PDB file of C-alpha atoms in Angstrom:
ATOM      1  CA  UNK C  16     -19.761   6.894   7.289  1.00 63.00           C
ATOM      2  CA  UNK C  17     -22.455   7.651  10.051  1.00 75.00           C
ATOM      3  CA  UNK C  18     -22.831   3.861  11.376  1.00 87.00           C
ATOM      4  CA  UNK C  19     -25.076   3.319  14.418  1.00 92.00           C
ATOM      5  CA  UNK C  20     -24.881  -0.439  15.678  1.00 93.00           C
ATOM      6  CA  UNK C  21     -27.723  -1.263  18.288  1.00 96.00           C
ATOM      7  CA  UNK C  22     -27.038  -4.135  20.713  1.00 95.00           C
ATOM      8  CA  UNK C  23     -28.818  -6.594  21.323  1.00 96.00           C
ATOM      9  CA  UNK C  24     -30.443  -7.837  17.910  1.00 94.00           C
ATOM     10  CA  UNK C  25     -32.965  -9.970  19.753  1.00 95.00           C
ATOM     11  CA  UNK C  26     -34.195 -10.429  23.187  1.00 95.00           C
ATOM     12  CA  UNK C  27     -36.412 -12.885  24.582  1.00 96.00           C
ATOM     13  CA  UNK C  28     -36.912 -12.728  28.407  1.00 94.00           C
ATOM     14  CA  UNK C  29     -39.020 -13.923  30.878  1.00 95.00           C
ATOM     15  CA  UNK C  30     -41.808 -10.898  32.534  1.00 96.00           C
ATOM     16  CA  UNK C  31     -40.322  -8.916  35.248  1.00 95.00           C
ATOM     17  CA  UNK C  32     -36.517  -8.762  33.851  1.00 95.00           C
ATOM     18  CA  UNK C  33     -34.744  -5.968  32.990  1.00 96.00           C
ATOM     19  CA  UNK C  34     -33.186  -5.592  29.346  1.00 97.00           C
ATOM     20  CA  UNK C  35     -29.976  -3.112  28.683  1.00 97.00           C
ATOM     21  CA  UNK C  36     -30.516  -1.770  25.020  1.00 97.00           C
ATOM     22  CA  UNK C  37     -27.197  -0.112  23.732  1.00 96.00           C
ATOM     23  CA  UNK C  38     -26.712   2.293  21.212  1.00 95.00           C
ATOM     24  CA  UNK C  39     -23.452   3.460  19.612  1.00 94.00           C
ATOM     25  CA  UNK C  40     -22.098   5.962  16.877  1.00 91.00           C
ATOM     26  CA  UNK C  41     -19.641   4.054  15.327  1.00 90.00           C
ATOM     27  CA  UNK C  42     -17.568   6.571  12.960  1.00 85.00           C
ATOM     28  CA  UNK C  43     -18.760   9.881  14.559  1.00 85.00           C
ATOM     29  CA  UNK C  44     -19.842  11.346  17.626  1.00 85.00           C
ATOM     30  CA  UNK C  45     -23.462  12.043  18.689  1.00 84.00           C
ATOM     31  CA  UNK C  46     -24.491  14.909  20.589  1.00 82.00           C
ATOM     32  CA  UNK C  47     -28.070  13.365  20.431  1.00 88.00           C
ATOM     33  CA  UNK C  48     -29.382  10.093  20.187  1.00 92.00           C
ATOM     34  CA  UNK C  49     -33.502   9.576  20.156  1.00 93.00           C
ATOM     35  CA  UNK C  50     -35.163   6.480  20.996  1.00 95.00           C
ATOM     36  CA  UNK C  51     -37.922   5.128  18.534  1.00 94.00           C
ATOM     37  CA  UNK C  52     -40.655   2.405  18.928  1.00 93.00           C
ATOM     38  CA  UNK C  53     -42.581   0.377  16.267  1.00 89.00           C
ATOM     39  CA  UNK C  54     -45.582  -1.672  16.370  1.00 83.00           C
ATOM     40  CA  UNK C  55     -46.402  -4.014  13.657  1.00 79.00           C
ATOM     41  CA  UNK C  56     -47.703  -2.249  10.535  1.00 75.00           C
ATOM     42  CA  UNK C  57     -47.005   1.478  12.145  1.00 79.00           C
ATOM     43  CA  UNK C  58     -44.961   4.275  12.456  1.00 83.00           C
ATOM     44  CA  UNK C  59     -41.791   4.780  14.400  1.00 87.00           C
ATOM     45  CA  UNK C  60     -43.049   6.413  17.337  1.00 89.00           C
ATOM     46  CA  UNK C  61     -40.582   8.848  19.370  1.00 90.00           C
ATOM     47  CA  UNK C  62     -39.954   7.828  22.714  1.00 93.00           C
ATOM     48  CA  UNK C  63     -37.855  10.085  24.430  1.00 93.00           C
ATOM     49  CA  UNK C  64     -34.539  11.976  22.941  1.00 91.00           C
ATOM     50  CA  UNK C  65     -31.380  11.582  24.654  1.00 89.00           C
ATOM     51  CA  UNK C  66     -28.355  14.654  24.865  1.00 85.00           C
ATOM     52  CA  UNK C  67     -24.744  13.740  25.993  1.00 81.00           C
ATOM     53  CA  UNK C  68     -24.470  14.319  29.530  1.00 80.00           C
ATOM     54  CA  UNK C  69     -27.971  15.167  29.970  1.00 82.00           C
ATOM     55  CA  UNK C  70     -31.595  14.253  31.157  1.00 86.00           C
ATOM     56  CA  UNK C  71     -33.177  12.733  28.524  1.00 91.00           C
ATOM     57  CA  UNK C  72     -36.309  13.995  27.255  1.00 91.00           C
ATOM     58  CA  UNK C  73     -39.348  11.498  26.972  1.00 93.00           C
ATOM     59  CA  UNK C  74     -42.493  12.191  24.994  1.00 91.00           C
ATOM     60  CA  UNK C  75     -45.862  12.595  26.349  1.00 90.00           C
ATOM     61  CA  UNK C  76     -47.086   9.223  27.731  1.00 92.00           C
ATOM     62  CA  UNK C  77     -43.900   7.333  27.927  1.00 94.00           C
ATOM     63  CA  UNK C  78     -42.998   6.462  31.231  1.00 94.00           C
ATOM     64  CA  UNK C  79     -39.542   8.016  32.405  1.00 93.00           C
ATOM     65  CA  UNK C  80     -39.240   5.008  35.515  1.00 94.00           C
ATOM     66  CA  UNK C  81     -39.782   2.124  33.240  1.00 95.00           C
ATOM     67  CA  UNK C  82     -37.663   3.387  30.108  1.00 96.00           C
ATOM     68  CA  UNK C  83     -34.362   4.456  31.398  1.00 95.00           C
ATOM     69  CA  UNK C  84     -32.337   6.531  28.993  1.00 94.00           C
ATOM     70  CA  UNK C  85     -28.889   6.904  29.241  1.00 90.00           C
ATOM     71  CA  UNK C  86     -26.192   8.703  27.454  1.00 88.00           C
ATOM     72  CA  UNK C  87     -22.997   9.110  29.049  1.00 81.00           C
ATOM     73  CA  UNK C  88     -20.741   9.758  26.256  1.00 88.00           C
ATOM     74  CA  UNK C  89     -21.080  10.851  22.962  1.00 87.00           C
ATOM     75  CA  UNK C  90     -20.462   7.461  21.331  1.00 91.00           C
ATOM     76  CA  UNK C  91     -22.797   5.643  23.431  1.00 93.00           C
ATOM     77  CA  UNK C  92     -26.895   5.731  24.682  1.00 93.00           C
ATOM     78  CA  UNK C  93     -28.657   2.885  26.778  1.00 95.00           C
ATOM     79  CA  UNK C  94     -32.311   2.077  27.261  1.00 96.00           C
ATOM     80  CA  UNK C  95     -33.602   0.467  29.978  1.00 97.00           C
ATOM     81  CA  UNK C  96     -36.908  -1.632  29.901  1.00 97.00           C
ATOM     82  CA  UNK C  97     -36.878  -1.584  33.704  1.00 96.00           C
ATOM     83  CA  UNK C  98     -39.242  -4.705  34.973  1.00 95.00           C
ATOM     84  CA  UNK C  99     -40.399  -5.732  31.518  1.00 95.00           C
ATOM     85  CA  UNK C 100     -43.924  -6.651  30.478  1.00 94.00           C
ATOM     86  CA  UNK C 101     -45.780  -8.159  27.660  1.00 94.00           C
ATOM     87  CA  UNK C 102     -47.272  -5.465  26.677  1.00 93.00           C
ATOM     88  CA  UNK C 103     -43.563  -3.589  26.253  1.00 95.00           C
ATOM     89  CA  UNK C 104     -42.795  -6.404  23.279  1.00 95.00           C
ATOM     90  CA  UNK C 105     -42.148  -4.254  20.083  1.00 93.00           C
ATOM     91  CA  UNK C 106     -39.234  -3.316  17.804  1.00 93.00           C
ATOM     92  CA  UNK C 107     -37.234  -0.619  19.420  1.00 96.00           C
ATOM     93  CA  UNK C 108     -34.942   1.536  17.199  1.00 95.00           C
ATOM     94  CA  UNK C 109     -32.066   3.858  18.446  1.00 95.00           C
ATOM     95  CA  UNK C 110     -30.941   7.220  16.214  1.00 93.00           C
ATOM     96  CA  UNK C 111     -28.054   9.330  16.396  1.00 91.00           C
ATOM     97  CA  UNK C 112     -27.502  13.039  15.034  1.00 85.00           C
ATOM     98  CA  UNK C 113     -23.714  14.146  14.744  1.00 73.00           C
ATOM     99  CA  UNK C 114     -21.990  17.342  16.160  1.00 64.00           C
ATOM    100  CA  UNK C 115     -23.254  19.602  12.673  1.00 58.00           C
ATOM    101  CA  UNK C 116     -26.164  20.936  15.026  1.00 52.00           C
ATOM    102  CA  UNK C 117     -30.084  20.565  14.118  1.00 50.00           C
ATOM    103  CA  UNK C 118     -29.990  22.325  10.806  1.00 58.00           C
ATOM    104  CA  UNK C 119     -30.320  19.480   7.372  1.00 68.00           C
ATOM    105  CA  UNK C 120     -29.387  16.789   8.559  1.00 76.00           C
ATOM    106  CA  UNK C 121     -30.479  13.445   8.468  1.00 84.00           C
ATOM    107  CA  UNK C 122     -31.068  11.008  11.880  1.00 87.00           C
ATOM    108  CA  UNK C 123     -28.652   7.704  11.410  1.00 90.00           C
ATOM    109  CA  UNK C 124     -30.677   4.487  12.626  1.00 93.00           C
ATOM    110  CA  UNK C 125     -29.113   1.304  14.016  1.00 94.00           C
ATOM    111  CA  UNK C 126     -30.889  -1.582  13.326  1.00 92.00           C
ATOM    112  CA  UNK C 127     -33.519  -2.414  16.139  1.00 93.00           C
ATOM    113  CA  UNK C 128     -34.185  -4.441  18.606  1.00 95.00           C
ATOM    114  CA  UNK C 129     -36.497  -6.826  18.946  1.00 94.00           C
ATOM    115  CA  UNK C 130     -38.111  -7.384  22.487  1.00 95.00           C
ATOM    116  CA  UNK C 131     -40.102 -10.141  23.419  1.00 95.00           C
ATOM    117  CA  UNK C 132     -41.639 -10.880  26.830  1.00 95.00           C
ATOM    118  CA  UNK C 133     -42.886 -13.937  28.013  1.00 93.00           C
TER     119      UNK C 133
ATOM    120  CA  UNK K   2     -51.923  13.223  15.955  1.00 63.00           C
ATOM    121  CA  UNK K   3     -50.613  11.904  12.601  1.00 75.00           C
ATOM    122  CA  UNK K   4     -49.128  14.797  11.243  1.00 90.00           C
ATOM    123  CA  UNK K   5     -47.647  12.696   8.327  1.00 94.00           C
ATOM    124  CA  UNK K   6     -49.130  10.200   6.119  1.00 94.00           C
ATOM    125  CA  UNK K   7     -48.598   7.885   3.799  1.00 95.00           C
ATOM    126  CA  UNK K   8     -52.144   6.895   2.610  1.00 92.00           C
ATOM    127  CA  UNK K   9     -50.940   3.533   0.493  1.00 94.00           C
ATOM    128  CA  UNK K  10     -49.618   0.316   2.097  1.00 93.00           C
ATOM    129  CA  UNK K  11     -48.012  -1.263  -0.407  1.00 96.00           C
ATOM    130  CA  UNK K  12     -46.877  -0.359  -4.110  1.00 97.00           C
ATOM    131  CA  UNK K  13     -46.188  -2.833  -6.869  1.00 98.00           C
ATOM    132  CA  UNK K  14     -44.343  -2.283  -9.906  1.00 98.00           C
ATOM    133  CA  UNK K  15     -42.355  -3.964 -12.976  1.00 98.00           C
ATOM    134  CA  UNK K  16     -38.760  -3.977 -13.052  1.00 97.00           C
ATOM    135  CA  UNK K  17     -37.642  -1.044 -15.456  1.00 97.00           C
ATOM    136  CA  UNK K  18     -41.044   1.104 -14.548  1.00 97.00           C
ATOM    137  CA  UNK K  19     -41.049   4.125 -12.122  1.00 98.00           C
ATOM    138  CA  UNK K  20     -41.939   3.830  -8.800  1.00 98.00           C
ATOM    139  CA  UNK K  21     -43.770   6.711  -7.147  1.00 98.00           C
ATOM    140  CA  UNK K  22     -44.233   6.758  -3.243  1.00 98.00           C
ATOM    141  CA  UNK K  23     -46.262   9.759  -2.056  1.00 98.00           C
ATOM    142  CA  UNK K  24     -46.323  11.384   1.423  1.00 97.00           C
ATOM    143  CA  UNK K  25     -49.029  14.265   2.801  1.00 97.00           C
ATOM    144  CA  UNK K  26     -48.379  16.681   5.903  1.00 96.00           C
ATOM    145  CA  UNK K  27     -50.420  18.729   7.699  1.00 95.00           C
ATOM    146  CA  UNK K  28     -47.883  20.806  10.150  1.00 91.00           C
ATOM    147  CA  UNK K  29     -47.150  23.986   8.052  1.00 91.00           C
ATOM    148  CA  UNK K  30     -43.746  24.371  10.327  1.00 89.00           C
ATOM    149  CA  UNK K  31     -42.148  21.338   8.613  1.00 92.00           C
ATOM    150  CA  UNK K  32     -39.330  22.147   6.311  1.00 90.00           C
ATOM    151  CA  UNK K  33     -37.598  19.521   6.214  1.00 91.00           C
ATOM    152  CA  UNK K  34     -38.506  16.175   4.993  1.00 94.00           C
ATOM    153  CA  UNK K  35     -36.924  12.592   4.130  1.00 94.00           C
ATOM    154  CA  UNK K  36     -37.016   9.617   2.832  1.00 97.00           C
ATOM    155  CA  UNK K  37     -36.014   6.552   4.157  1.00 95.00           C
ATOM    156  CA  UNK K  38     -35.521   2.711   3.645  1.00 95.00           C
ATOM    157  CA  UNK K  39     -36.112  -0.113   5.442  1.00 91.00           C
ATOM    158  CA  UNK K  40     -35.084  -3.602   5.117  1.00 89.00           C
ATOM    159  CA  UNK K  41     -36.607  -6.744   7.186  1.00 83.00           C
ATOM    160  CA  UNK K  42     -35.061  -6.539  10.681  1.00 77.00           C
ATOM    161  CA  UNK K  43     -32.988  -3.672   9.986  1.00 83.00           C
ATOM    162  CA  UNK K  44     -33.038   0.063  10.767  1.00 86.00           C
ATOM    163  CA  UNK K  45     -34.248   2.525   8.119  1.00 91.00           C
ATOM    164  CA  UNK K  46     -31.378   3.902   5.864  1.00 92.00           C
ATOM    165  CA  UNK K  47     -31.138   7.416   5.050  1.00 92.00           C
ATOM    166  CA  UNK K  48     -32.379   7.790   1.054  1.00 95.00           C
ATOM    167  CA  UNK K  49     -32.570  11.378   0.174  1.00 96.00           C
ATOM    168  CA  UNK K  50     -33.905  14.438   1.963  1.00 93.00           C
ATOM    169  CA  UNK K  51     -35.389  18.245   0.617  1.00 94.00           C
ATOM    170  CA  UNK K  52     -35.420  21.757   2.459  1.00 90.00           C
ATOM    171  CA  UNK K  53     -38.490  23.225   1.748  1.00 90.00           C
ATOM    172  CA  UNK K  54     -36.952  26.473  -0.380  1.00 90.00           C
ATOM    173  CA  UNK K  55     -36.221  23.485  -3.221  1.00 92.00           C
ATOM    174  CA  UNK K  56     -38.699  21.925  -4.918  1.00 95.00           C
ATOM    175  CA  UNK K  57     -37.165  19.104  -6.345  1.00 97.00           C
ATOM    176  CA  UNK K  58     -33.928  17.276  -5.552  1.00 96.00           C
ATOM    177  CA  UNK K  59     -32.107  14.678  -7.299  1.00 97.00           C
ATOM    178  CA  UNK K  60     -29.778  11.639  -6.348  1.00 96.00           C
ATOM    179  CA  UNK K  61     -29.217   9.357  -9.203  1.00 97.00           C
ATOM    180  CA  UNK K  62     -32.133   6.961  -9.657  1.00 97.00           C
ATOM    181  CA  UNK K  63     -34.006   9.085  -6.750  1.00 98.00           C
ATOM    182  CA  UNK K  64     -36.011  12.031  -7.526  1.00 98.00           C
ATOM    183  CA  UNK K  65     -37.620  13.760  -4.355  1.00 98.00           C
ATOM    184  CA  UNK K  66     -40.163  16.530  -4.922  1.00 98.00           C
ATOM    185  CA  UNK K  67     -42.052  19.130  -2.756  1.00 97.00           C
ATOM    186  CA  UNK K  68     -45.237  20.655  -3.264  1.00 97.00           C
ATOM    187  CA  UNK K  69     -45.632  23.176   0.421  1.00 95.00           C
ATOM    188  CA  UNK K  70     -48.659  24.438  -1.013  1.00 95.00           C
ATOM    189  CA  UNK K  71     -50.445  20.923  -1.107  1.00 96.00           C
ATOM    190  CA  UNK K  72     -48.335  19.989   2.061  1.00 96.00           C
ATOM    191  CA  UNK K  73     -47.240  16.735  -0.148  1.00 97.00           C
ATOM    192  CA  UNK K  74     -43.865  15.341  -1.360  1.00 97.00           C
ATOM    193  CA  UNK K  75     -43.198  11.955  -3.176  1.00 98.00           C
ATOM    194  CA  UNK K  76     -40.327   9.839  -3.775  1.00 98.00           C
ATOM    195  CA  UNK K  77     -40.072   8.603  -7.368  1.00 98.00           C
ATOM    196  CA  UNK K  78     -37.102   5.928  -8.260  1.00 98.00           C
ATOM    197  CA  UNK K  79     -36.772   5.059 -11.940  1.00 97.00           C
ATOM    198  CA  UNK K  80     -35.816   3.125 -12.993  1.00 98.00           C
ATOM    199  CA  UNK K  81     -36.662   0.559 -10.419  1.00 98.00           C
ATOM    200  CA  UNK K  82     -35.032  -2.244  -9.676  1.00 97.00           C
ATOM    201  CA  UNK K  83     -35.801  -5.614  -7.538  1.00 96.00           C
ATOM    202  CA  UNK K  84     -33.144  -4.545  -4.972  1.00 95.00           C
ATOM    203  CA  UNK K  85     -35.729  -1.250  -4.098  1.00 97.00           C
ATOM    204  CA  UNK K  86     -38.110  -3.542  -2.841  1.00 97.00           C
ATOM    205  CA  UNK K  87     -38.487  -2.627   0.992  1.00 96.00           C
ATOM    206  CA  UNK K  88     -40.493  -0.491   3.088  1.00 95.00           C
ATOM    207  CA  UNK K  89     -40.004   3.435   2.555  1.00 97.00           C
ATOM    208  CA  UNK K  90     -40.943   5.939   5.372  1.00 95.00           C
ATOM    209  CA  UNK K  91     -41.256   9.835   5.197  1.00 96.00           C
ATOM    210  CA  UNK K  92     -40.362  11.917   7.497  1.00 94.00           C
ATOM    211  CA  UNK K  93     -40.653  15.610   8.653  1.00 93.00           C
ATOM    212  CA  UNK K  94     -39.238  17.951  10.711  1.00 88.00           C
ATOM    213  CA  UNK K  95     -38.686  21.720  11.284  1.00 81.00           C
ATOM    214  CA  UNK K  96     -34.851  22.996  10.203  1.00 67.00           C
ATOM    215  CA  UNK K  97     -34.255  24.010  13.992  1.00 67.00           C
ATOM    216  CA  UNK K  98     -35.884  21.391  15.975  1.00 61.00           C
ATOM    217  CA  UNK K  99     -34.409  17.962  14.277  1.00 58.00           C
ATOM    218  CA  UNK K 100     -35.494  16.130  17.454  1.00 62.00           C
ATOM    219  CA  UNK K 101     -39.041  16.769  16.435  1.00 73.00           C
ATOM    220  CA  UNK K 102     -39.089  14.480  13.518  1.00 84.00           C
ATOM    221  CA  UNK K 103     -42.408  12.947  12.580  1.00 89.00           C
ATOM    222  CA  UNK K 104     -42.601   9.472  10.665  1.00 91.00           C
ATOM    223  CA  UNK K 105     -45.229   8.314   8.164  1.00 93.00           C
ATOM    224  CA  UNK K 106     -46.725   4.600   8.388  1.00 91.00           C
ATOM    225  CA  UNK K 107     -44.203   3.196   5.423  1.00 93.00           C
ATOM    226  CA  UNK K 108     -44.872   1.935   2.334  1.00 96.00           C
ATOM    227  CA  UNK K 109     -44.099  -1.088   1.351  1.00 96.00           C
ATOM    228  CA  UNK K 110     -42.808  -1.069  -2.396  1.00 97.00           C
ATOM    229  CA  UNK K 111     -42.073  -4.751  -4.345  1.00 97.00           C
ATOM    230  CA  UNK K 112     -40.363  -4.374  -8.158  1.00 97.00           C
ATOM    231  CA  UNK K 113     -41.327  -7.182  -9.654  1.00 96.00           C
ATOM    232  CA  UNK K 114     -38.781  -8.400 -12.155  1.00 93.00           C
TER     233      UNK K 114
END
């Protein structure tokens, strides 16, 4: 149980294009969904966390026009690399937290997406 | 702000031996921590995870203990195996805030057969 698939695997795109990450709960249903990046050799860094029918809620320093977070169900949250750079190429993770609340219980991680921009 | 770390890189150890990851926090509010695996090009797995009123807990091979006072918890797996080679990150968080979860750097365990 608790599968999160992440769509694409692998994108490779020229500078200035958009790219649609999806995120899905597979077997349950998320009533939040957070948005991780990693850079080589580092941490997963929190970049914004995502609540069914709401605004998401981006961390300090992450740009809310240029990462657009969606989550319109509770199956399924998008990011947006709106206008894509270089500098955004990194390994972008999606996580999902079922209906149980906050309290003991672990995040469920698809399995990344790798952006590169030329 | 790297309110959890895990100090060592890598870890190598022989098939059969135990394998013992460490991870240090300093945010006294965490109490809630886990482990986690990660395989090349996939998204970390959910290993094993501790409330901070236990000090130990136990899943098969996978031992995770909690020392609050020393804000430090390790993972130990015995006995190890080749197919435990991967990259383990901790993780923290507070019981009532989940979205607040804090990563380490990883380690990067190899069992050598």
């Amino acid at each position: 149980g608790a599968v999160v698939s992440q769509h694409p695997s692998r994108v490779i795109c020229k500078s200035g294009t958009s790219v649609k990450i999806e995120c899905r709960s597979l077997d349950f249903q998320a009533t939040t969904m957070f948005w991780y990046r990693q850079f080589p050799k580092q941490s997963l860094m929190l970049m914004a966390t995502s609540n069914e029918g709401s605004k998401a809620t981006y961390e300090q320093g992450v740009e809310k026009d240029k990462f657009l977070i969606n989550h319109a169900s509770l199956t399924l949250s998008t990011l947006t690399v709106t206008s894509a750079h270089p500098e955004d190429s990194s390994f972008y993770i999606c996580s999902a937290l079922g209906q149980g609340g906050y309290s003991n219980q672990p995040q469920h991680f698809g399995d990344g997406t790798r952006l590169s921009i030329l | 702000d790297q309110q959890v770390k895990q100090n060592s890189p890598s870890l190598s150890v022989q098939e059969g031996r135990i394998s013992i990851l460490n991870c240090d926090y300093t945010n006294s509010m965490f109490d809630y921590f886990l482990w986690y695996k990660k395989y090349p090009a996939e998204g970390p797995t959910f290993l094993i995870s501790i409330s901070s009123i236990k000090d130990k807990n136990e899943d098969g091979r996978f031992t995770v203990f909690l020392n609050k006072s020393a804000k430090h918890l390790s993972l130990h797996i015995v006995p190890s195996q080749p197919g435990d080679s991967a990259v383990y990150f901790c993780a923290a968080s507070t019981v009532y805030n989940n979205n607040d979860m804090r990563f380490g750097a990883g380690t990067r365990l190899t069992v050598k057969p």
